[in-house]
Amino acid sequence: MTASETRPLTATRSFPPGFLWGAATAAYQIEGAAAEDGRTPSIWDTFSHTPGKVFEGHTGDVAVDHYHRFREDVGIMSELGLNAYRFSVSWSRVQPTGRGPAVQKGLDFYRALVDELLAAGIAPALTLYHWDLPQELEDAGGWPERSTAERFAEYAGILADALGDRVTRWTTLNEPWCSAFLGYGSGVHAPGRTDPVDSLRAAHHLNLGHGLAVQALRSALPADRQIAVSLNLHEVRPLTESAEDRDAARRIDAVGNRIWLGPMLEGAYPEDLLADTAHLTDWSFVRDGDAAAARQQLDLLAINYYTPTVVSHVPEGSEKPQDDGHGNSEHSPWPGADSVAFHRAPGERTAMGWPVDASALYDLLRRVSAAYPDLPLVISENGAAYEDEVAEDGSVHDPERAAYVHAHLEAVHRALADGVDVRGYFLWSLLDNFEWAYGYAKRFGAVRVDYDTLERTPKSSARWYARVARSGELHVPYSD
Ligand code: FCB
């Protein structure tokens, strides 16, 4: 029996002092000002302006205009009692061509944001890359090309020089799985390419880019700075306990999780991944020393979690289930896993159709911490989209979102009670925003944004989260 299993069901769960209570956003999803102050298009500008790629042709041109309203947004965070904020930098805002010198105005924006946060007592957590590659670098081949990894390290160095004096927490990549496999495999994300070999090449150069960027950060930053990577680790569950389904889960664990954890934390690609994909590529794009370069000392592993991944084996040529959990599409984002089908568990789902299952977060935290016991963890994204209803007075009562966050915080606390070293939790997201291929149709914010007026209104879940963040205490069970 684990320590957490003996706990009372009605109680107050106290989080450790110093626990980070944050919210997360990403540049393209909130900033807008797409053509201001020297910013050039990223792959997401190009993709969102390509007909048929994003729901109803929505783009991030204006988004929620955070570029002009960041002071108000920091004010909201402060009112909510958050002590940390995770944001990303738009690469093409600070280095428009992805090469050469930085644009001062781009750097000034992030410096002003960081100063505003620090003045409010909110720790900035900066992500270098949340999917918005400068279009010029995609035109030169994008992540399937090695040079992109080298460019990324230069960009990391520019930001370290510009903001290293005031930003303590640094993250290289956000969810490289999505960049590689949704961007170059299934094509549902920018740049919208659908080639499984390119997607594996992209994965490798993201791993390499991460390692080179960590080196660049370490050489430019003061010694006490913390460096992390944010991975959307998949808690993979076989549909049945059959040997075939368990092997399907192994394959997805390889190409979903160990493809990153292997090089970044252990300095090698897993043998079974190389074997599973051998019919696609011989991996000769991996040069001697690359996997070692990808492995750099990290201070934290940041995990994004939303829903578990349930898989089964399907014999080649047979139909996959209709219920598409991302993986069963014509162009698969899972290279080498054609014989795997994805399922969505029955029961409660969010507006994304994602099953709600906080136990998978607990299992994931236990598993990762058992594998890498010396590496502290942080939840860098967790949250839910729901169909919010706006009352006549403009308020939004969204107990489902609060209940979702509550259940996942309870899972985090259970892991803490069992000795897992979790340092913080960042709610996705602070504000309603541009949800990639879904445009503005899916709302993840704790704060509502009226897309006509851009007015911000904290939802009831934001008030609830503020109480937890301020007190560091979670009352169980959840009550509205
Ligand atoms: C994650 C992304 C984030 C947001 C959430 C819902 O995969 O990192 O930008 O879209 O999903």
Tab-separated table of C-alpha atoms and ligand atoms in Angstrom:
chain	number	residue	atom	x	y	z
A	1	MET	CA	0.000	0.000	0.000
A	2	THR	CA	1.352	3.444	-0.883
A	3	ALA	CA	1.351	6.330	1.584
A	4	SER	CA	-1.363	8.110	-0.398
A	5	GLU	CA	-3.793	5.192	-0.153
A	6	THR	CA	-4.232	5.541	3.589
A	7	ARG	CA	-5.342	9.161	3.439
A	8	PRO	CA	-8.778	10.340	4.603
A	9	LEU	CA	-11.227	11.048	1.784
A	10	THR	CA	-12.446	14.277	3.323
A	11	ALA	CA	-9.584	16.519	4.212
A	12	THR	CA	-7.444	19.488	3.388
A	13	ARG	CA	-4.437	18.673	1.258
A	14	SER	CA	-1.585	21.087	1.879
A	15	PHE	CA	0.973	21.661	-0.830
A	16	PRO	CA	4.607	22.276	0.097
A	17	PRO	CA	5.820	25.804	0.746
A	18	GLY	CA	7.331	27.302	-2.386
A	19	PHE	CA	5.066	25.256	-4.668
A	20	LEU	CA	4.558	27.140	-7.928
A	21	TRP	CA	0.965	28.073	-8.630
A	22	GLY	CA	0.913	29.264	-12.175
A	23	ALA	CA	-0.929	29.594	-15.426
A	24	ALA	CA	0.455	29.000	-18.903
A	25	THR	CA	0.053	30.567	-22.342
A	26	ALA	CA	1.914	30.520	-25.668
A	27	ALA	CA	2.932	33.406	-27.904
A	28	TYR	CA	0.979	32.613	-31.063
A	29	GLN	CA	-2.131	31.758	-29.073
A	30	ILE	CA	-2.411	35.096	-27.293
A	31	GLU	CA	-0.126	37.865	-28.565
A	32	GLY	CA	-1.641	39.041	-31.858
A	33	ALA	CA	0.294	42.041	-33.284
A	34	ALA	CA	1.376	39.597	-35.948
A	35	ALA	CA	3.003	42.157	-38.228
A	36	GLU	CA	4.080	44.759	-35.685
A	37	ASP	CA	7.519	46.015	-34.716
A	38	GLY	CA	9.363	43.861	-37.212
A	39	ARG	CA	7.750	40.491	-36.507
A	40	THR	CA	7.612	38.281	-39.589
A	41	PRO	CA	5.380	35.256	-40.250
A	42	SER	CA	5.951	32.010	-38.443
A	43	ILE	CA	4.708	28.684	-39.766
A	44	TRP	CA	1.511	29.217	-37.768
A	45	ASP	CA	0.797	32.517	-39.558
A	46	THR	CA	1.214	30.800	-42.904
A	47	PHE	CA	-0.794	27.748	-41.864
A	48	SER	CA	-3.691	29.678	-40.326
A	49	HIS	CA	-3.911	31.843	-43.453
A	50	THR	CA	-4.096	28.751	-45.663
A	51	PRO	CA	-7.750	27.970	-46.408
A	52	GLY	CA	-9.066	24.814	-44.806
A	53	LYS	CA	-6.355	24.398	-42.182
A	54	VAL	CA	-7.900	26.086	-39.149
A	55	PHE	CA	-11.541	26.096	-38.025
A	56	GLU	CA	-13.463	28.763	-39.930
A	57	GLY	CA	-10.250	30.377	-41.139
A	58	HIS	CA	-9.362	31.757	-37.700
A	59	THR	CA	-5.849	33.198	-37.340
A	60	GLY	CA	-3.634	34.576	-34.580
A	61	ASP	CA	-3.398	38.006	-36.249
A	62	VAL	CA	-5.078	39.650	-33.272
A	63	ALA	CA	-5.537	36.668	-30.949
A	64	VAL	CA	-6.343	38.170	-27.546
A	65	ASP	CA	-4.085	41.159	-28.186
A	66	HIS	CA	-1.813	40.311	-25.278
A	67	TYR	CA	1.008	42.210	-27.004
A	68	HIS	CA	-0.819	45.434	-26.172
A	69	ARG	CA	-2.661	44.282	-23.056
A	70	PHE	CA	0.062	42.426	-21.171
A	71	ARG	CA	-0.021	44.860	-18.256
A	72	GLU	CA	-3.712	44.207	-17.742
A	73	ASP	CA	-3.070	40.456	-18.006
A	74	VAL	CA	-0.319	40.555	-15.402
A	75	GLY	CA	-2.725	42.537	-13.225
A	76	ILE	CA	-5.254	39.717	-13.520
A	77	MET	CA	-2.627	37.136	-12.540
A	78	SER	CA	-1.709	39.211	-9.559
A	79	GLU	CA	-5.355	39.522	-8.527
A	80	LEU	CA	-5.630	35.735	-8.781
A	81	GLY	CA	-2.649	35.286	-6.457
A	82	LEU	CA	-0.510	33.367	-8.937
A	83	ASN	CA	3.181	33.184	-8.089
A	84	ALA	CA	4.390	31.989	-11.498
A	85	TYR	CA	3.549	32.496	-15.163
A	86	ARG	CA	4.647	30.365	-18.096
A	87	PHE	CA	4.767	32.099	-21.467
A	88	SER	CA	6.593	31.527	-24.731
A	89	VAL	CA	8.631	33.806	-26.935
A	90	SER	CA	7.708	34.303	-30.575
A	91	TRP	CA	10.949	33.460	-32.375
A	92	SER	CA	10.086	35.555	-35.439
A	93	ARG	CA	9.360	38.550	-33.223
A	94	VAL	CA	12.900	38.608	-31.869
A	95	GLN	CA	14.773	37.101	-34.821
A	96	PRO	CA	12.561	37.594	-37.887
A	97	THR	CA	14.508	35.446	-40.307
A	98	GLY	CA	15.556	32.894	-37.725
A	99	ARG	CA	19.150	33.992	-38.259
A	100	GLY	CA	21.381	36.892	-37.396
A	101	PRO	CA	20.907	39.747	-34.988
A	102	ALA	CA	17.832	40.255	-32.837
A	103	VAL	CA	15.234	42.982	-33.287
A	104	GLN	CA	15.428	45.263	-30.279
A	105	LYS	CA	11.694	45.964	-30.176
A	106	GLY	CA	10.946	42.271	-29.957
A	107	LEU	CA	13.312	41.856	-27.028
A	108	ASP	CA	11.921	45.006	-25.411
A	109	PHE	CA	8.437	43.520	-25.377
A	110	TYR	CA	9.556	40.440	-23.447
A	111	ARG	CA	11.709	42.517	-21.130
A	112	ALA	CA	8.737	44.732	-20.303
A	113	LEU	CA	6.555	41.672	-19.706
A	114	VAL	CA	9.142	40.095	-17.421
A	115	ASP	CA	9.632	43.328	-15.482
A	116	GLU	CA	5.889	43.659	-15.002
A	117	LEU	CA	5.750	40.090	-13.679
A	118	LEU	CA	8.694	40.564	-11.333
A	119	ALA	CA	7.206	43.766	-9.971
A	120	ALA	CA	4.026	41.813	-9.189
A	121	GLY	CA	5.979	39.043	-7.435
A	122	ILE	CA	5.237	36.516	-10.195
A	123	ALA	CA	8.094	34.269	-11.327
A	124	PRO	CA	8.444	34.247	-15.114
A	125	ALA	CA	8.917	30.818	-16.723
A	126	LEU	CA	10.044	31.353	-20.284
A	127	THR	CA	9.583	28.773	-23.039
A	128	LEU	CA	11.791	29.351	-26.066
A	129	TYR	CA	9.748	27.420	-28.582
A	130	HIS	CA	6.026	26.740	-28.551
A	131	TRP	CA	5.629	25.649	-32.199
A	132	ASP	CA	6.017	28.941	-34.089
A	133	LEU	CA	9.061	28.389	-36.302
A	134	PRO	CA	10.018	31.448	-38.389
A	135	GLN	CA	8.638	30.779	-41.869
A	136	GLU	CA	12.057	31.440	-43.388
A	137	LEU	CA	13.476	28.475	-41.529
A	138	GLU	CA	10.648	26.255	-42.737
A	139	ASP	CA	11.358	27.454	-46.272
A	140	ALA	CA	14.940	26.290	-45.732
A	141	GLY	CA	13.653	22.813	-44.788
A	142	GLY	CA	12.278	23.234	-41.264
A	143	TRP	CA	12.835	20.768	-38.428
A	144	PRO	CA	13.612	17.834	-40.729
A	145	GLU	CA	16.880	19.703	-41.440
A	146	ARG	CA	19.821	19.760	-39.073
A	147	SER	CA	20.480	23.476	-39.590
A	148	THR	CA	17.211	24.302	-37.793
A	149	ALA	CA	18.619	22.758	-34.611
A	150	GLU	CA	21.711	24.936	-34.966
A	151	ARG	CA	19.613	28.063	-35.561
A	152	PHE	CA	17.568	27.213	-32.463
A	153	ALA	CA	20.689	27.178	-30.291
A	154	GLU	CA	21.698	30.619	-31.595
A	155	TYR	CA	18.251	31.951	-30.819
A	156	ALA	CA	18.488	30.466	-27.300
A	157	GLY	CA	21.773	32.322	-26.808
A	158	ILE	CA	20.220	35.623	-27.910
A	159	LEU	CA	17.456	35.307	-25.342
A	160	ALA	CA	19.806	34.199	-22.605
A	161	ASP	CA	21.909	37.317	-23.210
A	162	ALA	CA	18.853	39.565	-23.299
A	163	LEU	CA	16.844	38.173	-20.386
A	164	GLY	CA	19.188	35.965	-18.396
A	165	ASP	CA	19.650	38.677	-15.776
A	166	ARG	CA	15.963	38.546	-14.833
A	167	VAL	CA	14.462	35.191	-15.886
A	168	THR	CA	15.293	32.272	-13.603
A	169	ARG	CA	13.231	29.500	-15.227
A	170	TRP	CA	13.939	28.458	-18.798
A	171	THR	CA	12.312	25.811	-20.978
A	172	THR	CA	13.652	24.835	-24.371
A	173	LEU	CA	10.816	23.155	-26.287
A	174	ASN	CA	7.129	22.737	-25.699
A	175	GLU	CA	5.782	19.321	-26.717
A	176	PRO	CA	8.235	18.411	-29.475
A	177	TRP	CA	5.940	15.415	-30.160
A	178	CYS	CA	3.382	17.840	-31.586
A	179	SER	CA	5.988	19.805	-33.575
A	180	ALA	CA	7.345	16.641	-35.176
A	181	PHE	CA	4.335	14.403	-35.577
A	182	LEU	CA	1.368	16.760	-35.928
A	183	GLY	CA	3.458	19.243	-37.931
A	184	TYR	CA	5.267	16.859	-40.300
A	185	GLY	CA	3.355	13.562	-39.935
A	186	SER	CA	-0.412	14.021	-39.710
A	187	GLY	CA	-0.229	17.610	-40.971
A	188	VAL	CA	-2.965	18.896	-38.668
A	189	HIS	CA	-0.522	21.454	-37.265
A	190	ALA	CA	1.826	23.850	-39.046
A	191	PRO	CA	3.614	23.459	-41.353
A	192	GLY	CA	1.088	20.811	-42.394
A	193	ARG	CA	3.429	18.281	-43.996
A	194	THR	CA	2.551	14.584	-44.088
A	195	ASP	CA	5.700	12.520	-44.458
A	196	PRO	CA	6.521	9.951	-41.759
A	197	VAL	CA	10.241	10.059	-42.507
A	198	ASP	CA	10.313	13.841	-42.274
A	199	SER	CA	8.466	13.562	-38.977
A	200	LEU	CA	11.203	11.296	-37.581
A	201	ARG	CA	13.925	13.570	-38.934
A	202	ALA	CA	12.094	16.473	-37.263
A	203	ALA	CA	11.958	14.553	-33.981
A	204	HIS	CA	15.698	14.003	-34.091
A	205	HIS	CA	16.520	17.610	-34.869
A	206	LEU	CA	14.216	18.751	-32.086
A	207	ASN	CA	16.142	16.502	-29.705
A	208	LEU	CA	19.420	17.853	-31.020
A	209	GLY	CA	18.116	21.437	-30.968
A	210	HIS	CA	17.106	20.961	-27.344
A	211	GLY	CA	20.573	19.748	-26.399
A	212	LEU	CA	22.372	22.506	-28.288
A	213	ALA	CA	20.034	25.106	-26.803
A	214	VAL	CA	20.687	23.860	-23.266
A	215	GLN	CA	24.416	24.225	-23.932
A	216	ALA	CA	23.893	27.757	-25.249
A	217	LEU	CA	21.752	28.669	-22.250
A	218	ARG	CA	24.219	27.204	-19.744
A	219	SER	CA	27.102	29.147	-21.211
A	220	ALA	CA	25.237	32.463	-21.193
A	221	LEU	CA	23.107	32.244	-18.035
A	222	PRO	CA	24.102	32.764	-14.408
A	223	ALA	CA	24.762	29.437	-12.669
A	224	ASP	CA	21.584	29.360	-10.583
A	225	ARG	CA	19.201	29.360	-13.558
A	226	GLN	CA	16.899	26.374	-14.015
A	227	ILE	CA	16.526	24.686	-17.371
A	228	ALA	CA	13.724	22.314	-18.366
A	229	VAL	CA	11.942	20.830	-21.353
A	230	SER	CA	8.152	20.440	-21.545
A	231	LEU	CA	7.013	17.075	-22.843
A	232	ASN	CA	3.462	15.894	-23.403
A	233	LEU	CA	4.231	12.478	-21.981
A	234	HIS	CA	1.581	9.937	-22.891
A	235	GLU	CA	0.236	7.700	-20.165
A	236	VAL	CA	-0.287	4.749	-22.478
A	237	ARG	CA	-2.768	2.071	-21.455
A	238	PRO	CA	-3.399	-1.118	-23.397
A	239	LEU	CA	-7.095	-1.698	-24.137
A	240	THR	CA	-6.813	-5.284	-22.866
A	241	GLU	CA	-4.070	-7.226	-21.152
A	242	SER	CA	-3.449	-9.298	-24.310
A	243	ALA	CA	0.167	-9.579	-25.420
A	244	GLU	CA	-0.756	-7.812	-28.690
A	245	ASP	CA	-2.333	-4.828	-26.943
A	246	ARG	CA	0.543	-4.590	-24.522
A	247	ASP	CA	2.931	-4.538	-27.441
A	248	ALA	CA	0.843	-1.775	-29.055
A	249	ALA	CA	1.276	0.203	-25.819
A	250	ARG	CA	5.026	-0.429	-25.906
A	251	ARG	CA	5.250	0.904	-29.480
A	252	ILE	CA	3.345	4.075	-28.574
A	253	ASP	CA	5.421	4.548	-25.435
A	254	ALA	CA	8.505	4.328	-27.677
A	255	VAL	CA	7.424	6.840	-30.321
A	256	GLY	CA	5.445	9.019	-27.913
A	257	ASN	CA	7.691	9.157	-24.841
A	258	ARG	CA	11.014	7.369	-25.070
A	259	ILE	CA	11.863	9.034	-28.395
A	260	TRP	CA	12.443	12.165	-26.235
A	261	LEU	CA	13.359	10.706	-22.848
A	262	GLY	CA	15.936	8.389	-24.426
A	263	PRO	CA	18.167	10.988	-26.064
A	264	MET	CA	17.443	13.871	-23.674
A	265	LEU	CA	17.892	11.963	-20.415
A	266	GLU	CA	19.859	8.855	-21.323
A	267	GLY	CA	21.857	9.864	-24.390
A	268	ALA	CA	20.494	7.194	-26.771
A	269	TYR	CA	17.466	6.290	-28.854
A	270	PRO	CA	15.610	3.198	-27.651
A	271	GLU	CA	16.479	0.086	-29.663
A	272	ASP	CA	12.846	-0.923	-30.026
A	273	LEU	CA	11.974	2.465	-31.577
A	274	LEU	CA	14.719	2.019	-34.176
A	275	ALA	CA	13.423	-1.485	-34.917
A	276	ASP	CA	9.771	-0.395	-35.117
A	277	THR	CA	10.635	2.309	-37.666
A	278	ALA	CA	13.339	0.432	-39.599
A	279	HIS	CA	11.020	-0.048	-42.618
A	280	LEU	CA	10.749	3.757	-42.870
A	281	THR	CA	14.323	4.895	-42.267
A	282	ASP	CA	17.758	3.716	-41.210
A	283	TRP	CA	18.091	6.846	-39.035
A	284	SER	CA	21.313	7.790	-40.829
A	285	PHE	CA	20.428	11.433	-40.205
A	286	VAL	CA	21.593	10.803	-36.618
A	287	ARG	CA	25.291	11.640	-36.580
A	288	ASP	CA	27.814	10.316	-34.124
A	289	GLY	CA	27.622	12.337	-30.965
A	290	ASP	CA	24.099	13.672	-31.576
A	291	ALA	CA	22.381	11.630	-28.899
A	292	ALA	CA	25.086	12.610	-26.446
A	293	ALA	CA	24.593	16.265	-27.411
A	294	ALA	CA	20.854	15.907	-26.799
A	295	ARG	CA	21.567	14.684	-23.269
A	296	GLN	CA	22.251	17.688	-21.096
A	297	GLN	CA	21.846	18.127	-17.388
A	298	LEU	CA	18.304	19.374	-16.715
A	299	ASP	CA	17.061	20.943	-13.502
A	300	LEU	CA	13.445	19.959	-14.023
A	301	LEU	CA	11.337	17.840	-16.302
A	302	ALA	CA	8.124	19.660	-17.185
A	303	ILE	CA	5.097	17.543	-18.047
A	304	ASN	CA	1.967	18.542	-19.954
A	305	TYR	CA	-0.932	16.202	-19.292
A	306	TYR	CA	-4.574	16.229	-20.388
A	307	THR	CA	-5.888	12.692	-20.968
A	308	PRO	CA	-4.639	9.108	-21.112
A	309	THR	CA	-3.803	7.272	-24.354
A	310	VAL	CA	-5.622	3.949	-24.758
A	311	VAL	CA	-4.412	1.653	-27.529
A	312	SER	CA	-5.014	-1.752	-29.044
A	313	HIS	CA	-3.404	-3.848	-31.744
A	314	VAL	CA	-5.136	-4.029	-35.112
A	315	PRO	CA	-4.002	-6.575	-37.669
A	316	GLU	CA	-2.608	-4.859	-40.775
A	317	GLY	CA	-5.268	-3.988	-43.341
A	318	SER	CA	-8.207	-4.200	-40.944
A	319	GLU	CA	-10.467	-1.276	-40.049
A	320	LYS	CA	-9.631	0.965	-37.123
A	321	PRO	CA	-12.372	2.054	-34.744
A	322	GLN	CA	-14.419	5.100	-35.681
A	323	ASP	CA	-13.722	6.794	-32.387
A	324	ASP	CA	-10.671	8.739	-33.423
A	325	GLY	CA	-8.326	9.686	-30.596
A	326	HIS	CA	-5.978	11.577	-32.973
A	327	GLY	CA	-4.130	8.471	-34.017
A	328	ASN	CA	-6.453	6.737	-36.435
A	329	SER	CA	-6.383	9.412	-39.127
A	330	GLU	CA	-5.367	8.876	-42.754
A	331	HIS	CA	-1.944	10.366	-42.110
A	332	SER	CA	-0.809	8.974	-38.800
A	333	PRO	CA	1.137	11.075	-36.338
A	334	TRP	CA	2.662	7.811	-35.067
A	335	PRO	CA	5.357	6.678	-37.520
A	336	GLY	CA	5.876	2.948	-37.515
A	337	ALA	CA	2.715	2.239	-35.536
A	338	ASP	CA	0.223	1.433	-38.311
A	339	SER	CA	-0.995	-1.616	-36.435
A	340	VAL	CA	-2.064	0.436	-33.417
A	341	ALA	CA	-5.581	1.798	-32.893
A	342	PHE	CA	-6.488	4.565	-30.456
A	343	HIS	CA	-9.547	4.536	-28.213
A	344	ARG	CA	-11.289	6.988	-25.996
A	345	ALA	CA	-12.416	5.647	-22.675
A	346	PRO	CA	-16.143	5.923	-21.936
A	347	GLY	CA	-17.271	8.434	-19.334
A	348	GLU	CA	-16.841	12.121	-18.801
A	349	ARG	CA	-15.156	14.150	-21.561
A	350	THR	CA	-14.149	17.741	-22.065
A	351	ALA	CA	-15.257	19.866	-25.016
A	352	MET	CA	-12.200	18.534	-26.885
A	353	GLY	CA	-13.700	15.049	-26.552
A	354	TRP	CA	-10.821	14.125	-24.255
A	355	PRO	CA	-11.755	11.696	-21.466
A	356	VAL	CA	-11.217	13.057	-17.968
A	357	ASP	CA	-8.944	10.733	-15.997
A	358	ALA	CA	-6.801	12.188	-13.243
A	359	SER	CA	-5.583	8.755	-12.142
A	360	ALA	CA	-3.480	8.634	-15.310
A	361	LEU	CA	-1.666	11.781	-14.199
A	362	TYR	CA	-0.873	10.132	-10.868
A	363	ASP	CA	0.359	6.986	-12.645
A	364	LEU	CA	2.444	9.066	-15.034
A	365	LEU	CA	4.102	11.023	-12.215
A	366	ARG	CA	4.883	7.821	-10.319
A	367	ARG	CA	6.312	6.150	-13.397
A	368	VAL	CA	8.485	9.079	-14.489
A	369	SER	CA	9.807	9.683	-11.004
A	370	ALA	CA	10.637	5.992	-10.568
A	371	ALA	CA	12.592	6.088	-13.842
A	372	TYR	CA	14.392	9.376	-13.095
A	373	PRO	CA	14.368	9.701	-9.295
A	374	ASP	CA	16.784	12.617	-9.153
A	375	LEU	CA	14.908	14.835	-11.587
A	376	PRO	CA	12.295	17.153	-10.048
A	377	LEU	CA	9.038	17.408	-11.980
A	378	VAL	CA	6.641	20.239	-12.677
A	379	ILE	CA	3.243	20.181	-14.369
A	380	SER	CA	3.693	22.776	-17.090
A	381	GLU	CA	0.192	22.345	-18.553
A	382	ASN	CA	-3.072	20.821	-17.418
A	383	GLY	CA	-6.598	22.089	-17.898
A	384	ALA	CA	-9.758	21.670	-19.902
A	385	ALA	CA	-11.979	23.211	-22.549
A	386	TYR	CA	-15.679	23.367	-21.817
A	387	GLU	CA	-18.664	25.013	-23.500
A	388	ASP	CA	-18.817	28.022	-21.216
A	389	GLU	CA	-22.107	29.811	-20.826
A	390	VAL	CA	-22.131	33.529	-20.260
A	391	ALA	CA	-24.805	34.815	-17.892
A	392	GLU	CA	-26.689	38.026	-18.612
A	393	ASP	CA	-24.389	39.970	-16.320
A	394	GLY	CA	-21.358	38.703	-18.259
A	395	SER	CA	-20.196	36.245	-15.624
A	396	VAL	CA	-19.213	32.639	-16.375
A	397	HIS	CA	-19.943	29.852	-13.940
A	398	ASP	CA	-17.744	26.897	-14.946
A	399	PRO	CA	-17.672	24.348	-12.130
A	400	GLU	CA	-16.669	21.569	-14.582
A	401	ARG	CA	-13.350	23.282	-15.229
A	402	ALA	CA	-12.700	23.792	-11.520
A	403	ALA	CA	-13.650	20.159	-10.839
A	404	TYR	CA	-11.250	19.000	-13.566
A	405	VAL	CA	-8.399	21.028	-12.079
A	406	HIS	CA	-9.328	19.887	-8.583
A	407	ALA	CA	-9.157	16.221	-9.571
A	408	HIS	CA	-5.774	16.691	-11.209
A	409	LEU	CA	-4.370	18.683	-8.297
A	410	GLU	CA	-5.540	15.921	-5.999
A	411	ALA	CA	-3.618	13.464	-8.226
A	412	VAL	CA	-0.526	15.668	-7.972
A	413	HIS	CA	-0.901	15.779	-4.212
A	414	ARG	CA	-1.231	12.006	-4.044
A	415	ALA	CA	2.028	11.722	-5.940
A	416	LEU	CA	3.651	14.234	-3.551
A	417	ALA	CA	2.454	12.183	-0.590
A	418	ASP	CA	4.159	9.160	-2.135
A	419	GLY	CA	7.425	11.063	-2.351
A	420	VAL	CA	7.343	12.282	-5.953
A	421	ASP	CA	9.170	15.604	-6.215
A	422	VAL	CA	6.646	17.878	-7.986
A	423	ARG	CA	7.541	21.551	-7.783
A	424	GLY	CA	4.541	23.282	-9.290
A	425	TYR	CA	1.411	23.337	-11.407
A	426	PHE	CA	0.637	25.584	-14.360
A	427	LEU	CA	-2.979	25.745	-15.399
A	428	TRP	CA	-3.641	25.734	-19.120
A	429	SER	CA	-4.659	28.395	-19.708
A	430	LEU	CA	-4.752	31.843	-18.184
A	431	LEU	CA	-6.955	33.221	-20.968
A	432	ASP	CA	-9.239	31.831	-23.638
A	433	ASN	CA	-7.097	31.789	-26.765
A	434	PHE	CA	-6.345	30.520	-30.267
A	435	GLU	CA	-6.516	26.741	-29.847
A	436	TRP	CA	-4.437	25.855	-32.919
A	437	ALA	CA	-6.459	23.970	-35.579
A	438	TYR	CA	-9.634	24.587	-33.549
A	439	GLY	CA	-9.195	28.341	-33.761
A	440	TYR	CA	-11.213	30.195	-31.132
A	441	ALA	CA	-13.846	27.447	-30.952
A	442	LYS	CA	-12.387	25.797	-27.844
A	443	ARG	CA	-12.034	27.786	-24.669
A	444	PHE	CA	-9.404	26.668	-22.156
A	445	GLY	CA	-9.120	29.910	-20.191
A	446	ALA	CA	-9.713	30.479	-16.498
A	447	VAL	CA	-10.386	33.996	-17.723
A	448	ARG	CA	-12.979	34.517	-20.431
A	449	VAL	CA	-12.112	36.692	-23.384
A	450	ASP	CA	-14.908	38.301	-25.366
A	451	TYR	CA	-13.524	38.034	-28.890
A	452	ASP	CA	-15.446	41.113	-30.081
A	453	THR	CA	-14.352	43.521	-27.378
A	454	LEU	CA	-11.300	41.599	-26.058
A	455	GLU	CA	-12.638	42.237	-22.586
A	456	ARG	CA	-11.327	39.829	-19.913
A	457	THR	CA	-13.588	38.348	-17.225
A	458	PRO	CA	-12.320	35.808	-14.693
A	459	LYS	CA	-14.595	32.747	-14.692
A	460	SER	CA	-15.707	31.153	-11.434
A	461	SER	CA	-12.942	28.548	-11.922
A	462	ALA	CA	-10.359	31.352	-11.813
A	463	ARG	CA	-11.735	32.504	-8.457
A	464	TRP	CA	-11.656	28.927	-7.220
A	465	TYR	CA	-8.082	28.425	-8.432
A	466	ALA	CA	-7.066	31.705	-6.816
A	467	ARG	CA	-8.275	30.426	-3.427
A	468	VAL	CA	-6.191	27.267	-3.810
A	469	ALA	CA	-3.144	29.186	-5.031
A	470	ARG	CA	-3.308	31.724	-2.219
A	471	SER	CA	-3.762	29.173	0.553
A	472	GLY	CA	-1.731	26.312	-0.942
A	473	GLU	CA	-4.573	24.081	0.227
A	474	LEU	CA	-7.005	21.880	-1.615
A	475	HIS	CA	-10.190	20.781	0.109
A	476	VAL	CA	-11.411	17.316	-0.824
A	477	PRO	CA	-13.827	16.270	-2.061
A	478	TYR	CA	-14.473	19.067	-4.568
A	479	SER	CA	-17.371	21.303	-3.792
A	480	ASP	CA	-18.518	24.217	-5.868
B	1	FCB	C1	-1.141	21.533	-25.595
B	1	FCB	C2	-0.449	22.766	-26.116
B	1	FCB	C3	-1.132	24.066	-25.727
B	1	FCB	C4	-2.629	23.943	-25.786
B	1	FCB	C5	-3.099	22.731	-25.033
B	1	FCB	C6	-4.597	22.558	-25.012
B	1	FCB	O1	-0.832	20.447	-26.407
B	1	FCB	O2	0.887	22.808	-25.675
B	1	FCB	O3	-0.640	25.079	-26.551
B	1	FCB	O4	-3.056	23.951	-27.093
B	1	FCB	O5	-2.523	21.570	-25.576
